[in-house]
Coordinates of C-alpha atoms and ligand atoms in Angstrom, one line a residue:
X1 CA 0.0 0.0 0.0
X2 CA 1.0 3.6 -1.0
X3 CA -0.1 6.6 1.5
X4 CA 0.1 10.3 1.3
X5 CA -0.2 12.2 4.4
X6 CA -1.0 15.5 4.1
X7 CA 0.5 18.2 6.7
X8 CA 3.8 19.5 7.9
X9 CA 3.7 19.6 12.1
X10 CA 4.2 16.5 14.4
X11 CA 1.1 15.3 14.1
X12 CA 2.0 14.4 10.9
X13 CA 5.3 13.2 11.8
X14 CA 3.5 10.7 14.2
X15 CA 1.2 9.7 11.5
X16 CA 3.6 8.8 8.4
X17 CA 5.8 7.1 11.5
X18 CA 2.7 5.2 12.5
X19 CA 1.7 4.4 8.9
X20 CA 4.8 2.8 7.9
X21 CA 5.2 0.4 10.8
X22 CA 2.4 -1.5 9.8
X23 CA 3.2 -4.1 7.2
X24 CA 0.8 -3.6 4.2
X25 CA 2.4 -0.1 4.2
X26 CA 5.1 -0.1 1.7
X27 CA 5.9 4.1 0.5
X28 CA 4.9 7.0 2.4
X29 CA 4.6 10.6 0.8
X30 CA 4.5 13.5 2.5
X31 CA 3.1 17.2 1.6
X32 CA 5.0 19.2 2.6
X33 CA 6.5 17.2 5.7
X34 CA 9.0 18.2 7.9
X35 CA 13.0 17.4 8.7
X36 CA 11.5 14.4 10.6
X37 CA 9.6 12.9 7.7
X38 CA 12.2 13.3 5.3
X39 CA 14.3 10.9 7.4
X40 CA 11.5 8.7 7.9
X41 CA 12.8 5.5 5.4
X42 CA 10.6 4.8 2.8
X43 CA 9.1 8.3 2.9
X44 CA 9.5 11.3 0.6
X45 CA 8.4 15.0 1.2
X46 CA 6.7 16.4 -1.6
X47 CA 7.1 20.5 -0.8
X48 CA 3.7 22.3 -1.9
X49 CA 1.3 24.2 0.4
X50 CA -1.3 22.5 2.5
X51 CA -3.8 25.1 1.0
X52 CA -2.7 23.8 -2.8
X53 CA -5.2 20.9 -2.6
X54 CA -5.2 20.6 -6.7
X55 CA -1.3 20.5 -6.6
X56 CA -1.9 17.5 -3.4
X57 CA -4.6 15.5 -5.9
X58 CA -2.3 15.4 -8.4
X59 CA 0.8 14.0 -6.4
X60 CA -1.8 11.5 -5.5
X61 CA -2.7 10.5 -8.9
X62 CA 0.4 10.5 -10.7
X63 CA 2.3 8.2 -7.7
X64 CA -1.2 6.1 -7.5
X65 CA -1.7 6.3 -4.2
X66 CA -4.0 3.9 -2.3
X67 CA -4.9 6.4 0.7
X68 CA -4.7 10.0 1.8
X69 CA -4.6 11.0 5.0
X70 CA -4.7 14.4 5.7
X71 CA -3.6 16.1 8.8
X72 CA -4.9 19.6 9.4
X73 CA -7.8 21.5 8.6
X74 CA -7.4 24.2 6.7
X75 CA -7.5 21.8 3.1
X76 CA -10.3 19.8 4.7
X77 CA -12.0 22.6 4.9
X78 CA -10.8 23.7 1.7
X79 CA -12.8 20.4 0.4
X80 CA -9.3 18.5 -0.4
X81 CA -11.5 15.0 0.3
X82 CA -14.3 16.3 -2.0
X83 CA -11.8 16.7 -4.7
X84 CA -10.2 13.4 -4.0
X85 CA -13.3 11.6 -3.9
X86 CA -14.3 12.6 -7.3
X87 CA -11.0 11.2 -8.6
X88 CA -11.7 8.1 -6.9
X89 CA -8.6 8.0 -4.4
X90 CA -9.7 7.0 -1.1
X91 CA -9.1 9.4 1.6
X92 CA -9.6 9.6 5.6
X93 CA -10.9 13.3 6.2
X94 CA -14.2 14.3 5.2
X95 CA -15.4 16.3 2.8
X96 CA -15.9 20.4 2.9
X97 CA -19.5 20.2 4.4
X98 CA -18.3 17.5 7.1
X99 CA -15.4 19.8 8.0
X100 CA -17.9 22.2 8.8
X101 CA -17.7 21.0 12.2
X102 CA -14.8 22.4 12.9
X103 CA -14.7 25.4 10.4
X104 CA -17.8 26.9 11.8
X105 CA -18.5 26.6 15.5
X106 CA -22.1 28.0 14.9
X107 CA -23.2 25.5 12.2
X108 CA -21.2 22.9 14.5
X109 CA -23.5 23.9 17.6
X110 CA -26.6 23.9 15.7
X111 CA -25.9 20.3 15.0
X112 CA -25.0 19.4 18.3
X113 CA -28.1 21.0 19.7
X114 CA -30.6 19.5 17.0
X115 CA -28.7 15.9 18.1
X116 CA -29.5 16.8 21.7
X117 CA -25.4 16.2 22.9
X118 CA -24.5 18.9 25.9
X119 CA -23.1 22.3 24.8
X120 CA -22.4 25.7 26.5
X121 CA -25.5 28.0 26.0
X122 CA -24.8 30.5 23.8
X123 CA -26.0 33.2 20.5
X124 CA -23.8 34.0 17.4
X125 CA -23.5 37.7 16.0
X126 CA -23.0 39.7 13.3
X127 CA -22.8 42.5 14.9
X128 CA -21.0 44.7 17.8
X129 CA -24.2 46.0 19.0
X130 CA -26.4 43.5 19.3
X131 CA -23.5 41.1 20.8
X132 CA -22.7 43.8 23.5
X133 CA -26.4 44.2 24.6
X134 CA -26.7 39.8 24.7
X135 CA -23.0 40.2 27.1
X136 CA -24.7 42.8 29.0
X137 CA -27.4 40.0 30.4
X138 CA -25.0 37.7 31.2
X139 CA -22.6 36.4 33.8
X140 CA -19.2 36.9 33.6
X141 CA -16.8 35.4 32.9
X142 CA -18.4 35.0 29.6
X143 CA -16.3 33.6 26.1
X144 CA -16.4 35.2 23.3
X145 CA -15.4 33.2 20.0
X146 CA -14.7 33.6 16.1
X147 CA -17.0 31.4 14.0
X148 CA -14.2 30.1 11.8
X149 CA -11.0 28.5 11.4
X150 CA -8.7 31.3 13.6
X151 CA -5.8 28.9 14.3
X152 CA -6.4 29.1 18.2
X153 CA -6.4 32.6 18.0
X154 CA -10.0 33.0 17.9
X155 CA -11.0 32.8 21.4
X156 CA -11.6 35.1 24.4
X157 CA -12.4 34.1 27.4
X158 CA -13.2 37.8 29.3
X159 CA -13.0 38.3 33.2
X160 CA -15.5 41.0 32.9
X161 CA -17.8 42.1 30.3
X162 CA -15.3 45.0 29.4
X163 CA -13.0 42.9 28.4
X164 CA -16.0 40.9 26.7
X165 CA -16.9 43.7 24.6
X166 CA -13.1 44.4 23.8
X167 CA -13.2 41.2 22.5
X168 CA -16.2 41.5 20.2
X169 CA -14.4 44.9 19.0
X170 CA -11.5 43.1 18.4
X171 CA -12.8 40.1 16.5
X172 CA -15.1 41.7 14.3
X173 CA -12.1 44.1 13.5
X174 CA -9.9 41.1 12.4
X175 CA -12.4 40.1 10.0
X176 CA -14.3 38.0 12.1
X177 CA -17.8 37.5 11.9
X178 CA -20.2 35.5 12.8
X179 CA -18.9 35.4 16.1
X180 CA -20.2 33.7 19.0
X181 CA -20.3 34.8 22.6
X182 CA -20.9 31.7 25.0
X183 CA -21.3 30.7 28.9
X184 CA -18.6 30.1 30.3
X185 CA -17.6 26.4 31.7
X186 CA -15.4 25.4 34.9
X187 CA -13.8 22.0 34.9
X188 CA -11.4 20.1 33.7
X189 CA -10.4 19.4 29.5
X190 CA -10.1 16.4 28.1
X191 CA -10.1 15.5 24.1
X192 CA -11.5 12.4 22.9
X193 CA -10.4 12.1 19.2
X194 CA -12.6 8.8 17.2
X195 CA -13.0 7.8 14.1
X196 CA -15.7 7.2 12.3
X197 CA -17.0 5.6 8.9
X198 CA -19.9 8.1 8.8
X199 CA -21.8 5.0 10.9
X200 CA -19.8 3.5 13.2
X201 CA -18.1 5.6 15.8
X202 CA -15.1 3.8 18.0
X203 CA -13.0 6.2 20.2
X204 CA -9.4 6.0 21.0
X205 CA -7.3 6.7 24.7
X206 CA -8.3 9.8 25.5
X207 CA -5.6 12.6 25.7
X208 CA -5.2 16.1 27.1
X209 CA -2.9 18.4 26.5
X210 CA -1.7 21.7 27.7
X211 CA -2.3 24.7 25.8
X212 CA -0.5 27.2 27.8
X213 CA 2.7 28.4 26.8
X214 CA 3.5 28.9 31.1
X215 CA 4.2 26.4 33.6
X216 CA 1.1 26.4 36.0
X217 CA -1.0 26.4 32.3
X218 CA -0.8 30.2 32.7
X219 CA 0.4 33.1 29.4
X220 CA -0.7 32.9 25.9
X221 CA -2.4 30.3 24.0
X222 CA -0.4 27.9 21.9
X223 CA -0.8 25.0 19.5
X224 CA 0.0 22.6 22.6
X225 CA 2.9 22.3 24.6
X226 CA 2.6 19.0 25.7
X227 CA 0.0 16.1 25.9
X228 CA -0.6 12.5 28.0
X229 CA -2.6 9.4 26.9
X230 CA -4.6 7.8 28.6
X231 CA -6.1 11.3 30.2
X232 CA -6.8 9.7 34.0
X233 CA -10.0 12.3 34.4
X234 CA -11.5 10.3 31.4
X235 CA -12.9 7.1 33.5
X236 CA -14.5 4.3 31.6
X237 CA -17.6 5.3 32.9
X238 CA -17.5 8.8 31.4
X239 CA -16.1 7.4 28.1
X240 CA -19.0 5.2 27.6
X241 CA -21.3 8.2 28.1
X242 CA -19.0 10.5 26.0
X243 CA -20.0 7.6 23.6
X244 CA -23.7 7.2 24.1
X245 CA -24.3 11.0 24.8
X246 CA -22.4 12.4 22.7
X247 CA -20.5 10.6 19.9
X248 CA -22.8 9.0 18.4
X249 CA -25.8 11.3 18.2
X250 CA -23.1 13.7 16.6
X251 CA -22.2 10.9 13.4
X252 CA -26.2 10.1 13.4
X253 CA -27.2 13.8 13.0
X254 CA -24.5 14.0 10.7
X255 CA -25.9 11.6 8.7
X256 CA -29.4 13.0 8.8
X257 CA -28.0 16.2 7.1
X258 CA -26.8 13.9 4.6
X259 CA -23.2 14.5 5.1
X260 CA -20.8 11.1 4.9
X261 CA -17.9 12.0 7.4
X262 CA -15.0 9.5 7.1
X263 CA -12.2 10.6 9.6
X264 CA -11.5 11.8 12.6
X265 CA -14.2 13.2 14.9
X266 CA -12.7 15.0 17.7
X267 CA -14.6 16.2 20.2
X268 CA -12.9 19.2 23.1
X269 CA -15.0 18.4 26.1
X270 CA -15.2 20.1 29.7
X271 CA -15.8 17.9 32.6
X272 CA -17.5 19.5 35.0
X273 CA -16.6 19.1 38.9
X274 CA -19.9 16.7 38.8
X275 CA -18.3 14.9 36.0
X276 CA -20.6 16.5 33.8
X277 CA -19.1 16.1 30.1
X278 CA -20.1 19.2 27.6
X279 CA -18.4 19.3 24.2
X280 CA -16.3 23.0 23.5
X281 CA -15.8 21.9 19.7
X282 CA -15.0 19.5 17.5
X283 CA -12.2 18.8 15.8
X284 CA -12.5 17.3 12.4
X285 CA -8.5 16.1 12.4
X286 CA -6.4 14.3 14.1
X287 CA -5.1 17.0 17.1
X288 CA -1.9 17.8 17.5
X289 CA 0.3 17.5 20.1
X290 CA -2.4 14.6 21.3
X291 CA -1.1 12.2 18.2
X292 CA 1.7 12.2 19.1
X293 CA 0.8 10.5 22.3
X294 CA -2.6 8.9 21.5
X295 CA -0.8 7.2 18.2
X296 CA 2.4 5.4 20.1
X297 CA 0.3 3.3 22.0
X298 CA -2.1 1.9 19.3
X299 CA -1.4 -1.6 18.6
X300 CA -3.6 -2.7 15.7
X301 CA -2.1 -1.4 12.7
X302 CA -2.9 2.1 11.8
X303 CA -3.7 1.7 7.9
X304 CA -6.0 -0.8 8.4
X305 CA -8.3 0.6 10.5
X306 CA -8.0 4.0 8.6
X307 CA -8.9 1.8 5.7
X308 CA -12.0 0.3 7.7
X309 CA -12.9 4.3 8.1
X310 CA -12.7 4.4 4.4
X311 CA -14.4 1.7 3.3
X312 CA -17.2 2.0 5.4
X313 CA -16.9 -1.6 7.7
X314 CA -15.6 0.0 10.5
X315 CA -18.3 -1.9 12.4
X316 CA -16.7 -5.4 11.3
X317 CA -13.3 -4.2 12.2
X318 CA -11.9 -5.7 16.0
X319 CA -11.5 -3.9 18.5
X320 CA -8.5 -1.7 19.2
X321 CA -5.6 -3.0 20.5
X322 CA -3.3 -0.8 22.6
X323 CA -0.2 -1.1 24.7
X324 CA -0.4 -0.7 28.2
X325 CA 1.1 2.3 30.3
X326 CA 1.1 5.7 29.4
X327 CA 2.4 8.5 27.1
X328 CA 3.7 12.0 27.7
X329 CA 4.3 14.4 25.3
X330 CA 6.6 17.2 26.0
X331 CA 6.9 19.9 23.0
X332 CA 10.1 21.7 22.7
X333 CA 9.7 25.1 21.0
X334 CA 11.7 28.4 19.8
X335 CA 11.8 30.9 22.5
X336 CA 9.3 33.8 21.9
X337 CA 6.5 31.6 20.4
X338 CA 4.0 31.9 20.1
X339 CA 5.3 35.4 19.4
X340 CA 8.0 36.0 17.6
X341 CA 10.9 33.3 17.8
X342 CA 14.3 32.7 15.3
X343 CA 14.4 29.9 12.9
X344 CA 17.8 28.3 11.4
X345 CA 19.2 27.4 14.7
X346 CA 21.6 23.5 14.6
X347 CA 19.4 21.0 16.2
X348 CA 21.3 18.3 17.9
X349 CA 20.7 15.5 20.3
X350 CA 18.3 13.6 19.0
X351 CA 20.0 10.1 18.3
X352 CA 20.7 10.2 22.0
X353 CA 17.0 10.9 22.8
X354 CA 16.1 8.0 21.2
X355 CA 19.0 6.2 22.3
X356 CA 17.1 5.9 26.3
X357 CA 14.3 5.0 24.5
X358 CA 11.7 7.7 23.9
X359 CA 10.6 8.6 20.4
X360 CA 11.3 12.3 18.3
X361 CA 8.6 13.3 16.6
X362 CA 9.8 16.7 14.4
X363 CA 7.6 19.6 13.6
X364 CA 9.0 22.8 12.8
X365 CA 12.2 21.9 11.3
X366 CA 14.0 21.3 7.9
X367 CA 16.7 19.6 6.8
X368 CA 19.4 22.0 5.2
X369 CA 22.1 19.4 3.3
X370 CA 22.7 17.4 6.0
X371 CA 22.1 19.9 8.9
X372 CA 18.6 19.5 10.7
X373 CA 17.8 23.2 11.6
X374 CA 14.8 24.5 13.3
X375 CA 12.7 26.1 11.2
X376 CA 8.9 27.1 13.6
X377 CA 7.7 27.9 16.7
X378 CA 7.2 24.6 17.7
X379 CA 10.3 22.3 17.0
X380 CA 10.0 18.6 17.9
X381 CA 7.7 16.5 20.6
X382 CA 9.4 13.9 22.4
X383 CA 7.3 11.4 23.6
X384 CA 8.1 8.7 26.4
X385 CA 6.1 5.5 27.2
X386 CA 6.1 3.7 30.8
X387 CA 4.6 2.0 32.8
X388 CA 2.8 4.8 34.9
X389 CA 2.8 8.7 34.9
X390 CA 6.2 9.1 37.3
X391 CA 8.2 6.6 35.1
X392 CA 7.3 8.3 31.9
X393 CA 7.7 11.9 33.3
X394 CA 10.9 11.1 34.0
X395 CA 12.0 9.8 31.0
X396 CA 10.9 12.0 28.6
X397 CA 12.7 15.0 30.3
X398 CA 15.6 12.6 30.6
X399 CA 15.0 13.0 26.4
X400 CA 14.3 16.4 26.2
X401 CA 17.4 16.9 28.3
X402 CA 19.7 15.6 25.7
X403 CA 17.7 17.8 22.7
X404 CA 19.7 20.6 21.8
X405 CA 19.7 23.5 20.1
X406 CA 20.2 27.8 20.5
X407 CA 17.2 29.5 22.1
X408 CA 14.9 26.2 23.3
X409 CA 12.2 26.7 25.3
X410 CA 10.1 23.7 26.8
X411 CA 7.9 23.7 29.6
X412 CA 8.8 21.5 33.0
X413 CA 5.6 20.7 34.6
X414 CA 3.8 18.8 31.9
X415 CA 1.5 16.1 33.7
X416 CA 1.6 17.3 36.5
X417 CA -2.6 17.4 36.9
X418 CA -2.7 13.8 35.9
X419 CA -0.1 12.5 38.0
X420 CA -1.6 14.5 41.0
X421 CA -4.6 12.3 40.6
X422 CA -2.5 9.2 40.0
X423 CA 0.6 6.6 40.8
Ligands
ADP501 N1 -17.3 27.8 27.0 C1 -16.1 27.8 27.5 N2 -15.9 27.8 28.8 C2 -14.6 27.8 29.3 N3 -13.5 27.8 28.5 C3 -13.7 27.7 27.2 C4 -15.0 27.7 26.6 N4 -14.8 27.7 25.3 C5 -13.5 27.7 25.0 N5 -12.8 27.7 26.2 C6 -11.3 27.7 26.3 O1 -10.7 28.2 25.2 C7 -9.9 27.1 24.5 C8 -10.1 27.3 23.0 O2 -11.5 27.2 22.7 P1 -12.0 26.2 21.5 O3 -13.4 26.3 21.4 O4 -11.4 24.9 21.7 O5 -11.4 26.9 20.2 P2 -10.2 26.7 19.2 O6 -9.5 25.4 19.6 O7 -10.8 26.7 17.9 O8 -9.3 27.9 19.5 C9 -10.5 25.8 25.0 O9 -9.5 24.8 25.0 C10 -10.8 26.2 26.5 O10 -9.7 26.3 27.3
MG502 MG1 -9.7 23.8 20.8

């Protein structure tokens, strides 16, 4: 089998590393990729956009790939699977309405609320006025959102509703609009990525991750700074409701619209202190730095159950296998990001990092010659699989201490919620 994987960040890394260990897979493309994927053996970056999805079909096409897996969501939303569908080349993503879900938080809630599956009350806007007078009658805090795809720089969440109204100045001036101002939820986050043949719905570990780019999970939003699997707030009990309650009225009312969503549904939830589960968004996409730690410990080979996905017999497929223990993630990024960082700098260290036993997984980097150079905010992920939280905490700093390169900024505290309520 021939795959394409779509995407450049670790996520992606983790997937065309995942991909090829299974033995039906025998090449690997990807577009663009990273310094890690260009190592990968049997793998070959291919270097156009993620947005050129015509350019991406025809990579497909001429090296007659057997699947495309596509990583982020900006050429799912783009309708990449649409485009691939009509050539006949079998792809795990769905197409531009399915990715809906996650490009418009407003269309997304009004399918969650006509499938009955808990959400945070809340109105969309087009405009300031009527959006300030709605925040006026509310409890603060209050969150204040853009509709669309903002690359996790669309959100608010306002103290007081004069920072709420800033907000809704601030997002409509960016070009934002709808936007959506919502209740506010305490508790604790937890993602629960599935995937689903548009019938059949079968969840993996669940992961969460820290977003913050402070230790304490304090300072600006990032794209993750690092991520454990299995999540221990996620209890089998809640799981099986997150199924019931949630996953599967989402792929039925799916259906009902007509829409047949092949990939990966990915739902953001909030447990409340009751253990109350309320979904924050979905995800159409594999989320990244969760992969990267959800991924490592799936046994049953990762193509073929993509390929269940695809071909629609995802309720004949076994069950997952998975290893036992756990996964942390810790992401090693450029100092300044998620403002502004230096690219170019020698990255060294990471033989020796793998050498103890954890596993690399590159994202912003590039291979110059033979020189792997950083080249994004966020670098590489090292991941580390033990037994229980201590044991992996330990070794995947143990890792990340022998990464090296000018300027590196990681944070030191990652797991520290889950191994508070565990070993
Ligand atoms: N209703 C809410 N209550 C509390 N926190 C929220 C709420 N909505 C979003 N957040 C916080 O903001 C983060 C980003 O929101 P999310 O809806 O996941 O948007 P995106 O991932 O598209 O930026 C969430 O992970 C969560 O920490
Ligand atoms: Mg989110």
């Amino acid at each position: 089998m021939k795959v394409l994987v779509v995407g450049n960040g670790g996520r992606e890394h983790a997937l065309a590393w995942k991909l090829l260990q299974s033995p039906q897979v025998k090449r690997c493309w990807c577009v663009p990729g990273n310094g890690g994927t260009a190592l990968l053996e049997r793998c070959e970056n291919i270097p156009l956009a993620v947005e050129d999805i015509e350019g991406i079909t025809q990579v497909a096409i001429q090296n007659k790939v057997d699947l495309v897996v596509v990583g982020p969501e900006v050429p799912l939303s783009l309708g990449i699977s649409d485009l691939l569908r009509e050539k006949d080349i079998p792809v795990f993503g769905p197409t531009q309405l399915g990715a809906k879900l996650e490009s418009s938080k407003s269309w997304a809630k009004s399918l969650m609320t006509e499938a009955g599956v808990p959400i945070a009350k809340g109105k969309s806007f087009t405009n300031a006025v009527e959006a300030k007078a709605y925040i006026t009658q509310q409890e603060t805090p209050i969150v204040v959102k853009a509709d669309g795809l903002a690359s996790g720089k669309g959100v608010i969440v306002a103290q007081t509703a004069s920072e709420a109204y800033a907000a809704v100045d601030y997002l409509f001036k960016a070009g934002f609009s709808p936007i959506l101002v919502e209740e506010y939820l305490i508790g604790e986050e937890v993602s629960i990525l599935a995937i689903t043949d548009g019938i059949t719905v079968r969840s993996l570990l669940p992961a969460q991750d820290h977003k913050r780019i402070g230790e304490g999970d304090i300072g600006l939003n990032t794209g993750g700074m690092g991520a454990y699997c299995p999540a221990p707030i996620a209890t089998s009990d809640l799981l099986q409701r997150v199924d019931k309650e949630i996953l599967q009225p989402t792929v039925a009312a799916l259906r009902n619209r007509g829409i047949d969503y092949r990939g990966v549904l990915y739902a953001g939830l909030m447990i409340s202190p009751q253990g109350e589960p309320k979904v924050l968004e979905y995800n159409c996409r594999f989320g990244d730095p969760e992969t990267q730690v959800v991924l490592p410990l799936l046994k049953t080979p990762l193509d073929q159950v993509i390929l269940a996905c695809v071909q629609q017999r995802l309720e004949e497929f076994p069950p997952l296998c998975w290893h036992l223990g756990t996964a942390v993630c810790v992401v090693v990024a450029s100092s300044g990001y998620p403002g502004k960082y230096k690219k170019g700098k020698l990255i060294t260290g990471i033989q020796e990092a793998e050498a103890i036993g954890v596993t690399v997984f590159q994202a912003g980097t590039a291979l110059e010659g033979d020189r792997l150079i950083t080249d994004g905010g966020r670098v590489l992920g090292v991941t580390a699989i033990r037994e229980n939280f201590s044991e992996a905490i330990t070794e995947v700093y143990q890792g990340v201490d022998c990464i090296n390169f000018d300027e590196q900024y990681y944070r030191r505290d990652i797991g520290y919620r889950a191994q508070s309520r565990k070993d």
